[in-house]
XYZ file of C-alpha atoms in Angstrom:
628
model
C 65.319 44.938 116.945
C 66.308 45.419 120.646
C 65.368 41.722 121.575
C 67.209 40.661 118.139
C 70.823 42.789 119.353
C 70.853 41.367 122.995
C 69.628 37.790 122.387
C 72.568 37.850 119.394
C 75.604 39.508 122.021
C 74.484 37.067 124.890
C 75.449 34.097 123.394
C 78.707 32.751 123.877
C 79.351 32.786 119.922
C 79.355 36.284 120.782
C 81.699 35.935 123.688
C 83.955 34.009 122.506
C 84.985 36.418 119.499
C 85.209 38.918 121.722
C 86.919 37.555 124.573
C 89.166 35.076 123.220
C 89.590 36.332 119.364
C 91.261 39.688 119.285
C 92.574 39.363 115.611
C 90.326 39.964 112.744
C 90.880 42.390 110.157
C 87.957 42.402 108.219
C 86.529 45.100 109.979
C 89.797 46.879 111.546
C 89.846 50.401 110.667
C 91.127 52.515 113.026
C 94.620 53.710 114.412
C 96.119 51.425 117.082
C 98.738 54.476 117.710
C 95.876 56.857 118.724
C 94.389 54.366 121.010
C 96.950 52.057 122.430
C 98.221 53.920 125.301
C 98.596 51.158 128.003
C 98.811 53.495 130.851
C 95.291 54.036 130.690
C 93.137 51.065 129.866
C 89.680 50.139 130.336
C 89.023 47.443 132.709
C 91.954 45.140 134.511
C 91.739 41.879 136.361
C 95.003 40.921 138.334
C 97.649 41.765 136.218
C 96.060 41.095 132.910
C 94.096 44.132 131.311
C 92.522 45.754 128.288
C 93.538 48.651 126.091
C 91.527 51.182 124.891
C 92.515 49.824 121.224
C 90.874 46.286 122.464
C 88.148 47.683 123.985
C 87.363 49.623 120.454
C 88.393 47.028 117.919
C 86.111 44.626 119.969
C 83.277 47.445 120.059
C 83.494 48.039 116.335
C 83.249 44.093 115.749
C 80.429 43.217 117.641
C 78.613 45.970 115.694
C 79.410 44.914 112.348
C 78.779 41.570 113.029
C 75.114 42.453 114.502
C 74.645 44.557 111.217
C 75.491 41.417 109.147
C 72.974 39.287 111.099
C 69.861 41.441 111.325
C 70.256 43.094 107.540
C 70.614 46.516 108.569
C 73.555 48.980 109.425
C 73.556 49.219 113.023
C 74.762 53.096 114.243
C 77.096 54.253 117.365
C 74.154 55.998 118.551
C 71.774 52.426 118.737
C 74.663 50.550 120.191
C 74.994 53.028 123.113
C 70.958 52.934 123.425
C 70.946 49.513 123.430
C 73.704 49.073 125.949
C 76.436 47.451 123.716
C 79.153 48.688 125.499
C 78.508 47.342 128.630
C 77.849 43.596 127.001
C 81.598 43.988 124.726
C 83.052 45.142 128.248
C 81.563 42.485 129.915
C 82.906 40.036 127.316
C 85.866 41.467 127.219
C 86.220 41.022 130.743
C 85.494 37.388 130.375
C 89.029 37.411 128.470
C 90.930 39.331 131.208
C 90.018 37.306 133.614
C 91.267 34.058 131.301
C 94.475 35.668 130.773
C 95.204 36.516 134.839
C 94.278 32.314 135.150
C 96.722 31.396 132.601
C 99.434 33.741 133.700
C 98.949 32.285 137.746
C 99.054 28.563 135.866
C 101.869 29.230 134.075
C 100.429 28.398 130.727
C 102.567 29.749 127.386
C 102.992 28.908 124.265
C 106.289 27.920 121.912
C 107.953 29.913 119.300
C 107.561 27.383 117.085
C 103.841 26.961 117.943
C 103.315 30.421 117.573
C 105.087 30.261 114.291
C 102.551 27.515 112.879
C 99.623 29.640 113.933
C 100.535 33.217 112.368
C 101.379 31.119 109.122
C 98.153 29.338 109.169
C 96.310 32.634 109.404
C 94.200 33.573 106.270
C 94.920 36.832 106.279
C 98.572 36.529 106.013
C 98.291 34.091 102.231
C 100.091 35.010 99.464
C 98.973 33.955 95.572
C 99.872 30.776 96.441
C 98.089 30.062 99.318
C 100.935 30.266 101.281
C 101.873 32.558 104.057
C 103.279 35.806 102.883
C 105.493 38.203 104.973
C 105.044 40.815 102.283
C 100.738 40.219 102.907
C 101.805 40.178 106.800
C 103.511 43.748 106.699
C 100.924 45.091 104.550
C 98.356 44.025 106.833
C 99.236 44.937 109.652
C 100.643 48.776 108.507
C 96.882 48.974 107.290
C 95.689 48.549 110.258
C 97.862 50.442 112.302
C 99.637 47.404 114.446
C 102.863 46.304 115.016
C 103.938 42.882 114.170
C 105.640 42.395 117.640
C 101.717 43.464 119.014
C 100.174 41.061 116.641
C 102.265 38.030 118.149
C 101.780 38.889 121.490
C 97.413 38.827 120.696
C 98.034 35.847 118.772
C 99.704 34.063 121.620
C 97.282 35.514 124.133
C 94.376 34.145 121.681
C 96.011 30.487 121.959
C 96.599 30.047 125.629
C 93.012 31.258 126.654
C 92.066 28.181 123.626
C 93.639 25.838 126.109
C 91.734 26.748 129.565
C 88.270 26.948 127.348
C 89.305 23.302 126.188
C 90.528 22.326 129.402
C 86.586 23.474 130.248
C 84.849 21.813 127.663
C 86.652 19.385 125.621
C 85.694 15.756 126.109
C 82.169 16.510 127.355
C 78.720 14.823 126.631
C 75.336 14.922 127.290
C 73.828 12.003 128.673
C 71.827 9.699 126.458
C 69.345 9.987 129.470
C 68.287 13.629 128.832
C 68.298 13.305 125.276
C 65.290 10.578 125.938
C 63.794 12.615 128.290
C 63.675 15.706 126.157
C 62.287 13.633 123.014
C 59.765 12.320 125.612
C 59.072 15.804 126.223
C 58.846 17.271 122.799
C 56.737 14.260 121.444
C 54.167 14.433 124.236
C 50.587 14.865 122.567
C 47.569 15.626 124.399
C 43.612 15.482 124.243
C 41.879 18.572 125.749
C 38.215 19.609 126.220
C 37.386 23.023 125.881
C 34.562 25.490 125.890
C 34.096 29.004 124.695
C 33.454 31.422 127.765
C 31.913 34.370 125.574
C 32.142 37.903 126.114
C 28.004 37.892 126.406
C 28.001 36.709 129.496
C 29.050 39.833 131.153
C 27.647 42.286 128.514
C 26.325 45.078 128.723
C 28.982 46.771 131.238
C 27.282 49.670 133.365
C 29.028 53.125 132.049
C 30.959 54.246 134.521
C 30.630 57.127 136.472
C 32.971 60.682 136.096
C 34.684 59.558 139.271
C 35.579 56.047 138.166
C 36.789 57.379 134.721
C 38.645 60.375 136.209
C 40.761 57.455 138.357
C 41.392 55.336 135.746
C 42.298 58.272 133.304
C 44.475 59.374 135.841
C 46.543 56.218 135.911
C 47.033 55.979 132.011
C 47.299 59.275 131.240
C 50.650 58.856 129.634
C 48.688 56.868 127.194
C 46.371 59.521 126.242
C 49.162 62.645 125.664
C 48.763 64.077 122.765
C 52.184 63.731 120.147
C 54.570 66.006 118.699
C 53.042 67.315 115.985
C 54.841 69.062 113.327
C 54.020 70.950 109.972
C 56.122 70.897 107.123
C 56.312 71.687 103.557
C 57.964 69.650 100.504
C 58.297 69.995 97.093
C 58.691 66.553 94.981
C 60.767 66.587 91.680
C 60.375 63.453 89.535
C 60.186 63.111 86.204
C 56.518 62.884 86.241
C 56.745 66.520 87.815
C 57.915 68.306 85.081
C 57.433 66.115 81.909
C 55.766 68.289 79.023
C 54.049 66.467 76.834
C 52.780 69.770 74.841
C 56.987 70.078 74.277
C 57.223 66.721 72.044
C 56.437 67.245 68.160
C 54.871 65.549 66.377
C 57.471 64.111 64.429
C 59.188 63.087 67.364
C 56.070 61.270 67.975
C 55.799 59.688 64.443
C 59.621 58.441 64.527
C 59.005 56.575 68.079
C 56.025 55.458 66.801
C 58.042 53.899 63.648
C 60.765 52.352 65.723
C 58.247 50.675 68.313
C 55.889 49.215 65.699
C 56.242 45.999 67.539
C 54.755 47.431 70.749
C 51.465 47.935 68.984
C 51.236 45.116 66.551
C 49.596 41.885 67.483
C 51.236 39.443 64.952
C 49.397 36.699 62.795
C 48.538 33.882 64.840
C 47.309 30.380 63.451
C 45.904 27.201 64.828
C 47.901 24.691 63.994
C 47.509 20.869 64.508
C 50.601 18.559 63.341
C 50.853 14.161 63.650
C 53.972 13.164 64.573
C 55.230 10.078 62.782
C 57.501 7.346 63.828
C 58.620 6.943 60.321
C 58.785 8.496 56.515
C 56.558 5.534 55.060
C 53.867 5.995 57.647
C 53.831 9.604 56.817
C 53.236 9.114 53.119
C 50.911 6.605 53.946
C 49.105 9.250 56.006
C 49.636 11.746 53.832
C 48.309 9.397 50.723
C 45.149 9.102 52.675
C 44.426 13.069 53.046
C 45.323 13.433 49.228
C 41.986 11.116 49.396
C 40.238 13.070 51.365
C 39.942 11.428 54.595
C 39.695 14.047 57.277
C 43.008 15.432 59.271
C 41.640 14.028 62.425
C 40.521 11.061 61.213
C 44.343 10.179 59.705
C 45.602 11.561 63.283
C 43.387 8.647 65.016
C 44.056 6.047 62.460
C 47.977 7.398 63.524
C 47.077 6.322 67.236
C 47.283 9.872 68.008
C 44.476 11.638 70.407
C 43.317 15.828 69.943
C 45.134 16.439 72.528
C 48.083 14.709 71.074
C 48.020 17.116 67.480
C 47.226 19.971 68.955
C 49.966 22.634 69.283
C 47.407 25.602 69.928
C 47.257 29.139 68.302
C 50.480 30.594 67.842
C 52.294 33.334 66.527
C 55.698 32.363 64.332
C 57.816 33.051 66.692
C 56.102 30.794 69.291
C 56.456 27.731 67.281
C 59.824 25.769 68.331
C 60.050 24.032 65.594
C 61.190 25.889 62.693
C 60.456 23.631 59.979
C 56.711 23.474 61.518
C 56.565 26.981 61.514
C 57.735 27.451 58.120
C 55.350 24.981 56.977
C 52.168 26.074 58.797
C 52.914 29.634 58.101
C 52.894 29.096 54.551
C 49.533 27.622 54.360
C 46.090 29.003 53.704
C 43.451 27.835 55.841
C 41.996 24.798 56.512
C 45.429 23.270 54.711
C 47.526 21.153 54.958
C 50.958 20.322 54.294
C 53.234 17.927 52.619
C 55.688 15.496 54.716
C 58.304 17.604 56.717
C 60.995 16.739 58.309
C 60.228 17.832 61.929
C 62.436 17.762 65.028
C 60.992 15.142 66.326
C 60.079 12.811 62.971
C 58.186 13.400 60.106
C 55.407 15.297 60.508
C 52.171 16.542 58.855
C 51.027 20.238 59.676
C 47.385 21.313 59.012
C 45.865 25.086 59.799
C 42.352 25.689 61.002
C 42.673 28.729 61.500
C 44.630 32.361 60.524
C 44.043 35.182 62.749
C 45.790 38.075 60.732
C 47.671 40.741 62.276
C 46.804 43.637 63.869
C 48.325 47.321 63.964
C 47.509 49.520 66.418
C 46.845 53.384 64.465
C 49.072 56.215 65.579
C 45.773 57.875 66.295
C 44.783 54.857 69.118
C 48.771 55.236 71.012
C 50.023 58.980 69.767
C 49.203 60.388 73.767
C 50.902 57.518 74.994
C 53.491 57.564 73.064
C 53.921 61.539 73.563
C 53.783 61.273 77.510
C 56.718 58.794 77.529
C 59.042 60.833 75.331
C 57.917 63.670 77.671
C 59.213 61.651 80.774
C 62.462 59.962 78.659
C 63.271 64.176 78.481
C 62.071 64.863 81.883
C 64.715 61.793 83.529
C 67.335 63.518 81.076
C 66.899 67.280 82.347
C 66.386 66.175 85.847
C 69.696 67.116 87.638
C 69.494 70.607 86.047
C 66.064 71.186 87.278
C 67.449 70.156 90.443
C 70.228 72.484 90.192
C 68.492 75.597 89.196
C 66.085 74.761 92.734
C 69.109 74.902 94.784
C 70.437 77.840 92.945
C 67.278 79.584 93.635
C 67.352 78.567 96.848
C 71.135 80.209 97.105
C 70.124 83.321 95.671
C 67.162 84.090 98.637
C 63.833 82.966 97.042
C 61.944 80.529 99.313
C 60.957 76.977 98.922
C 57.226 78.375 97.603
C 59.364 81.034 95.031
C 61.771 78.430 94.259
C 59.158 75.721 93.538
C 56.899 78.890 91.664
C 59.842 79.276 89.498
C 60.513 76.103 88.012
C 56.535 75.037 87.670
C 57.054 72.276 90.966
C 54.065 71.906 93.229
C 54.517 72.903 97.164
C 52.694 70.721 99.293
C 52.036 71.593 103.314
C 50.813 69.053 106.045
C 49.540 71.106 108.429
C 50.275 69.039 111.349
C 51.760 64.999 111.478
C 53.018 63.103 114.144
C 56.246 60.730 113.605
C 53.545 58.127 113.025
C 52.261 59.937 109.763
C 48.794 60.593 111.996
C 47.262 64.084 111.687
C 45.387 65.400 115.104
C 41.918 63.882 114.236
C 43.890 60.344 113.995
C 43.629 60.051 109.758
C 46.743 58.823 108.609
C 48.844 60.864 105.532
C 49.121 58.228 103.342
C 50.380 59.881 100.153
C 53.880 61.322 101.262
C 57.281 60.050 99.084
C 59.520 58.051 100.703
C 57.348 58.512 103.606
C 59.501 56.990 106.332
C 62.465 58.321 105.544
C 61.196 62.045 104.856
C 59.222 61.412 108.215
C 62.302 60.273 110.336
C 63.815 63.832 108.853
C 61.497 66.187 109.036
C 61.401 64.759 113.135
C 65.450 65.348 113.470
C 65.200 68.915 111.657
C 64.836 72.210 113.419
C 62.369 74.482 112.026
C 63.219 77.150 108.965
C 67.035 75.317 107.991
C 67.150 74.490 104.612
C 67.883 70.732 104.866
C 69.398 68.882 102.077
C 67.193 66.419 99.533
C 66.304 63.247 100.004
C 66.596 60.961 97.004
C 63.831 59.179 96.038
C 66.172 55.768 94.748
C 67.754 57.537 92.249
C 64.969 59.072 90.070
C 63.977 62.055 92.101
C 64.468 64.380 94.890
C 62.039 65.946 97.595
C 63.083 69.089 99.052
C 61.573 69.511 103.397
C 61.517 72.500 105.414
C 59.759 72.416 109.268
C 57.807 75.407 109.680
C 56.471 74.959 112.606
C 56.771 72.610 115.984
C 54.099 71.503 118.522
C 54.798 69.893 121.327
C 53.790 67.246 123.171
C 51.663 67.509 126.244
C 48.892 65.555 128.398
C 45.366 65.525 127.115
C 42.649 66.518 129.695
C 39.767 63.648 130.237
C 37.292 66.011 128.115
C 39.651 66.028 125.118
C 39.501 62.042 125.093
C 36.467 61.167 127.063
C 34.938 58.665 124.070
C 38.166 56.662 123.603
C 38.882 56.582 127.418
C 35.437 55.730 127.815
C 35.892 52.389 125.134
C 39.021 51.428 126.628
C 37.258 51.716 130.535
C 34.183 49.682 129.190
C 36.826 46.978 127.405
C 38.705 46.330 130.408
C 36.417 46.025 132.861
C 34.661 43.511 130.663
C 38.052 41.653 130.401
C 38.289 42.124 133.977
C 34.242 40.614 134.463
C 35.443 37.914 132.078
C 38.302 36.721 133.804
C 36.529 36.541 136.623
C 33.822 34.429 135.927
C 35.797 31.869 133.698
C 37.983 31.611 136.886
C 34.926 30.748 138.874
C 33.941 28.311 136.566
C 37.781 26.668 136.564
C 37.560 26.376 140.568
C 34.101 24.276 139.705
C 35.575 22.056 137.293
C 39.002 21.397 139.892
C 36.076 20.565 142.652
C 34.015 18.294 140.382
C 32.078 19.967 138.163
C 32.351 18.803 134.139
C 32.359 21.132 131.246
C 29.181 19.502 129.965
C 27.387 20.879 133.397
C 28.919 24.419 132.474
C 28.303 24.526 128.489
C 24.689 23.530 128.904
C 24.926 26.573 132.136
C 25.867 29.053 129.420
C 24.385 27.895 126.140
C 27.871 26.600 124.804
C 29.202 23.637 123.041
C 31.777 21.468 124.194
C 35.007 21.265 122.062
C 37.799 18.268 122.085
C 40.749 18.496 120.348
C 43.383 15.472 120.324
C 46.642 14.537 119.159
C 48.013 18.655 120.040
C 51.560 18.915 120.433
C 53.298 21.039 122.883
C 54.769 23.320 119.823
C 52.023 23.913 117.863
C 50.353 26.685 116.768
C 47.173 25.483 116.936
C 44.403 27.544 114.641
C 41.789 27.113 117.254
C 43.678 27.871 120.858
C 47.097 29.763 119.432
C 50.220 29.535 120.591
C 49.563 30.817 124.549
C 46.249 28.738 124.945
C 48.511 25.394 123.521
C 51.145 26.467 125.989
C 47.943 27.160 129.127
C 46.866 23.329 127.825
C 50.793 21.700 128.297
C 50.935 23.883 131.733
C 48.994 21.594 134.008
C 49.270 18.017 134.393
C 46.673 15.336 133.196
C 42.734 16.320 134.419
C 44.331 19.734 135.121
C 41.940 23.121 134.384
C 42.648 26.280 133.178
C 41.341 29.180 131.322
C 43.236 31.490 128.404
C 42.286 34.649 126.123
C 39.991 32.879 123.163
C 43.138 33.918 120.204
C 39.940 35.409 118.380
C 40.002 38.137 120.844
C 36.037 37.980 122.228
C 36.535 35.711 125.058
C 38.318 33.393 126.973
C 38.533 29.065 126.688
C 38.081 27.002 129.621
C 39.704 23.697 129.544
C 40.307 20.599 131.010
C 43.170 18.216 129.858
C 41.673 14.876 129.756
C 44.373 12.031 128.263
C 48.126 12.676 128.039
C 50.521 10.541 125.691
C 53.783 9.756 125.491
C 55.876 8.952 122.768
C 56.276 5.165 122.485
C 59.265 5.439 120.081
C 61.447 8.149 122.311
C 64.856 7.539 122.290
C 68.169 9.332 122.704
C 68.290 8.574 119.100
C 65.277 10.712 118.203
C 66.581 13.369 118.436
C 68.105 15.051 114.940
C 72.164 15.282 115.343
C 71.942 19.424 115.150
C 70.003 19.557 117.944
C 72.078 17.412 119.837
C 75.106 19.776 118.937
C 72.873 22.593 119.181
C 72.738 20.727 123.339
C 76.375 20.058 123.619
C 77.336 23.549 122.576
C 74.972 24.851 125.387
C 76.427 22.826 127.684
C 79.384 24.022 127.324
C 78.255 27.762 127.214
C 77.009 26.396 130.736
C 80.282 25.228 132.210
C 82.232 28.396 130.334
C 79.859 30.720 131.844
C 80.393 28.851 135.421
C 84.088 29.053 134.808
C 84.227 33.046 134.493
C 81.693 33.454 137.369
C 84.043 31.866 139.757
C 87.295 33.722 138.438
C 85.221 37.143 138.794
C 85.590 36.278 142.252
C 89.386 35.131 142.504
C 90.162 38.430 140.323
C 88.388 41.618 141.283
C 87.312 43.098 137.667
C 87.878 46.643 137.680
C 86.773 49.121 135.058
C 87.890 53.152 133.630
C 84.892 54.263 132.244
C 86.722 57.434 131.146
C 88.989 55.341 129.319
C 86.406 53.641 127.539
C 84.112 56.752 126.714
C 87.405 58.255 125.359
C 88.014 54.668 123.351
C 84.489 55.208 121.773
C 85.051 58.904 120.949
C 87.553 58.658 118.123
């Protein structure tokens, strides 16, 4: 998520919202009166600064707009961990320093002008799709500004448009590194490679206390021992306190009455029908089964196939048809019928088949049947259950006497990290809403009473923390067998690496992989036609990038993707693209280029005002901004 929220503020999309756009009112919410005192704002650059209400409204912004894109409410408390501030004051900068260039140019903007762009404003549209001044007053009272403030943004918004299109407007990329990137991305290649197995440097001498002492030493952050914590919760569902010895049994013989469909498997029959083109050849057809000729001899004779008359074994309601359906449905079997008038023709139904229907007894469903009306009156008594626990829990009786009372179950973990791992490493797997109650039970202090968690609307689980240990350092003895794995792992990792890089230094000074395969009892592999973007089943995505690293009879070695060893390789042909043109490449990716571009020369543009206008910032002006 941290790699998501920077990549998404670092682009100039980002920037340019912040710095040059200062209207937008979807997401306006706060007072400008509490916050738009302009004798203290948060950064300047010349003469040109911003308020504390910019410097919030642009905050707020940027962190719906990252809560739009990755799916997820983003919180004050992530934004300051993830350094947000200092990227929306670093974009708003970006806009200060616009404005001090366009007030030393001179630039400004007519009334008219001005005029033309508040009216063309979405926000300000009556019913008609037409600017408003009613929808402008209201819109700007709800979000605390002043329509003489609003011009003066809107104006400031339009003059920094005409430096960034001064910047940008009019440029191109040349067709020349269009071709060359197309010759780039079509590039294939042919590569030999051989597997450089983990065998070769197996077994690994266990090392001695000293060596493992050294190399515990360095990692022993890695080996601390967690948090642990031990809690207790009581779950209320449905399912918790549904009484099935509570339902009569003429509550059970009513439901049972009024879902006789749920247990009844209806009459199916197999039913074949000939589709006719016409009445007479029906009757002819027809005439002939009167004399006894069989169905499927009249359906052949009708140019039809068994596939063709075959409509399967259906129940009534399955049959589209109605006027089949009526038809088969009346017939015994091994019948069939007169000429009908189908949807499709006239037609001639036969039945092969009746499979009759089928009731389930009371006796075969009644403890089904009982357990749901027990849960339909558990889901309808559930909030006062839930009441009378937290009226227990008002009146003194703990969570064990509270759950006790009411007939819930108290479960204790004895000790979880925030990983759901108990000390020996076994995962709880069985809690409800187990991240959620997790993340909780991690934030709470122990013996509060914390408030429920819902469990999506059909339940409740009530958390206390009873108890809190810390974390602290494990000593060697405590984790000598896993310390001991990981030691044995590198070091063959570290043997590995070694002697596939031997073997690469042989191959650059002459040697061939079929010298080194037959060396170490391995085959030679070639793979052709890979692409530099591939994620190639055999090398994955790092060995495809180690293969497009080098140039053509270059060597190299990567991790095997399979995890027990590392490739050696030689690339051996390299092709080009015969068909790479400027042209090649698809028309977003050549905005996708231009737009980059011009991020290029924007970002160029700011770097040299930063040093014609000294940025500076009040960082107690902006910590105050972000406090209200």
């Amino acid at each position: 998520m941290l790699d998501s929220l920077r990549n998404a503020a670092s682009t100039w999309i980002a920037k340019l919202l912040l710095g040059l756009l200062v209207v937008s009112f979807a997401v306006w919410g706060i007072s400008g009166q509490v916050l738009n005192d302009q004798s203290r704002n948060v950064l300047s650059a010349g003469d040109s600064s911003v308020s504390m209400l910019d410097f919030r409204l642009a905050y707020d912004r940027q962190i719906n707009a990252l809560s739009q894109q990755l799916g997820t409410r983003v919180t004050r408390e992530q934004a300051v961990a993830f350094g947000l501030d200092d990227q929306v004051l670093q974009q708003l900068a970006a806009g200060a320093l616009l404005d001090e260039e366009a007030r030393r140019l001179g630039l400004g903007l007519s009334g008219d002008k001005l005029a033309q762009l508040t009216a063309d404003d979405p926000a300000f549209r009556g019913p008609d799709g037409r600017f408003d001044r009613q929808q402008f007053d209201f819109v700007l009272r709800q979000i605390g500004m002043r329509p003489e403030d609003y011009l003066k943004n809107r104006e400031q918004v339009a003059i920094r448009q005409q430096i960034v299109e001064a910047a940008t407007d009019g440029m191109s990329v040349p067709d020349e590194l269009f071709k060359n990137l197309a010759l780039y991305r079509g590039e294939d290649r042919t590569v030999e490679y051989l597997a450089v197995p983990r065998a070769l440097v197996e077994p690994v001498a266990q090392p001695d206390d000293a060596t493992l002492q050294a190399w515990f030493d360095e990692r022993k952050d890695a080996y601390a021992a967690p948090e642990y914590r031990k809690f207790s919760y009581v779950k209320l569902e449905p399912s918790d306190i549904a009484d099935p010895e509570g339902i009569s049994d003429a509550q059970v013989q009513k439901a049972y009455e009024d879902l006789r469909d749920r247990y009844t498997t209806p009459e199916k029959r197999t039913i074949d029908q000939i589709v006719f083109s016409d009445r007479a050849a029906a009757e002819a057809a027809l005439k002939d089964l009167l004399d006894g000729k069989n169905f499927a001899d009249v359906a052949t004779a009708a140019g039809k196939s068994s596939s063709d008359i075959a409509l399967g074994t259906l129940a009534r309601g399955d049959v589209a048809d109605d006027a089949v359906a009526d038809a088969a449905f009346s017939l015994e079997a091994n019948q069939f019928s007169d000429v009908i008038d189908g949807a499709f023709g006239p037609v001639i139904v036969y039945v092969s088949d009746i499979q009759s229907e089928v009731v389930q007894p009371l006796g075969e469903v009644e403890s089904e049947i009982r357990q749901d009306l027990a849960l339909e009156e558990a889901a309808r008594v559930l909030l006062d259950v839930h009441d009378s626990y937290e009226d227990a829990r008002a009146g003194g009786a703990s969570m064990a006497e509270a759950a006790e009372r009411l007939k819930l179950s108290m479960r204790t973990i004895e000790a979880i990290d925030a990983s759901a791992r108990r000390p020996d490493g076994t995962i709880v797997g069985d809690l409800p809403v187990s991240a959620e109650l997790l993340r909780e039970v991690f934030e709470s202090e122990t013996g509060i009473e914390n408030a429920p968690l819902s469990m999506g609307g059909n339940g409740f689980v009530f958390y206390e923390v009873e108890g809190i240990t810390p974390e602290r350092d494990r000593s060697l003895d405590e984790v000598r067998d896993q310390v001991t794995q990981d030691w044995l792992k590198a070091e063959t990792d570290r043997l590995l690496a070694e002697r596939a890089s031997a073997f690469a230094k042989r191959l650059e000074e002459g040697a061939s992989l079929d010298e080194i395969a037959t060396e170490i009892g391995q085959e030679k592999q070639v793979k052709r036609g890979l692409k530099r973007n591939a994620n190639d089943a055999d090398l994955g995505q790092a060995g495809v990038a180690a293969v497009f690293s080098v140039p053509r009879n270059g060597t190299g070695v990567f991790a095997n993707p399979a995890g027990d060893g590392q490739f050696l390789f030689r690339v051996t042909e390299v092709f080009e693209p015969a068909s790479a043109t400027a042209e090649s490449i698809p028309d977003n990716q050549r905005a996708t280029m231009r737009s980059a571009l011009a991020d290029d020369l924007l970002d160029q543009m700011v770097a040299r005002l930063q040093g014609k206008y000294p940025v500076t910032v009040n960082r107690a002006a902006m910590q105050e901004a972000l406090s209200f």
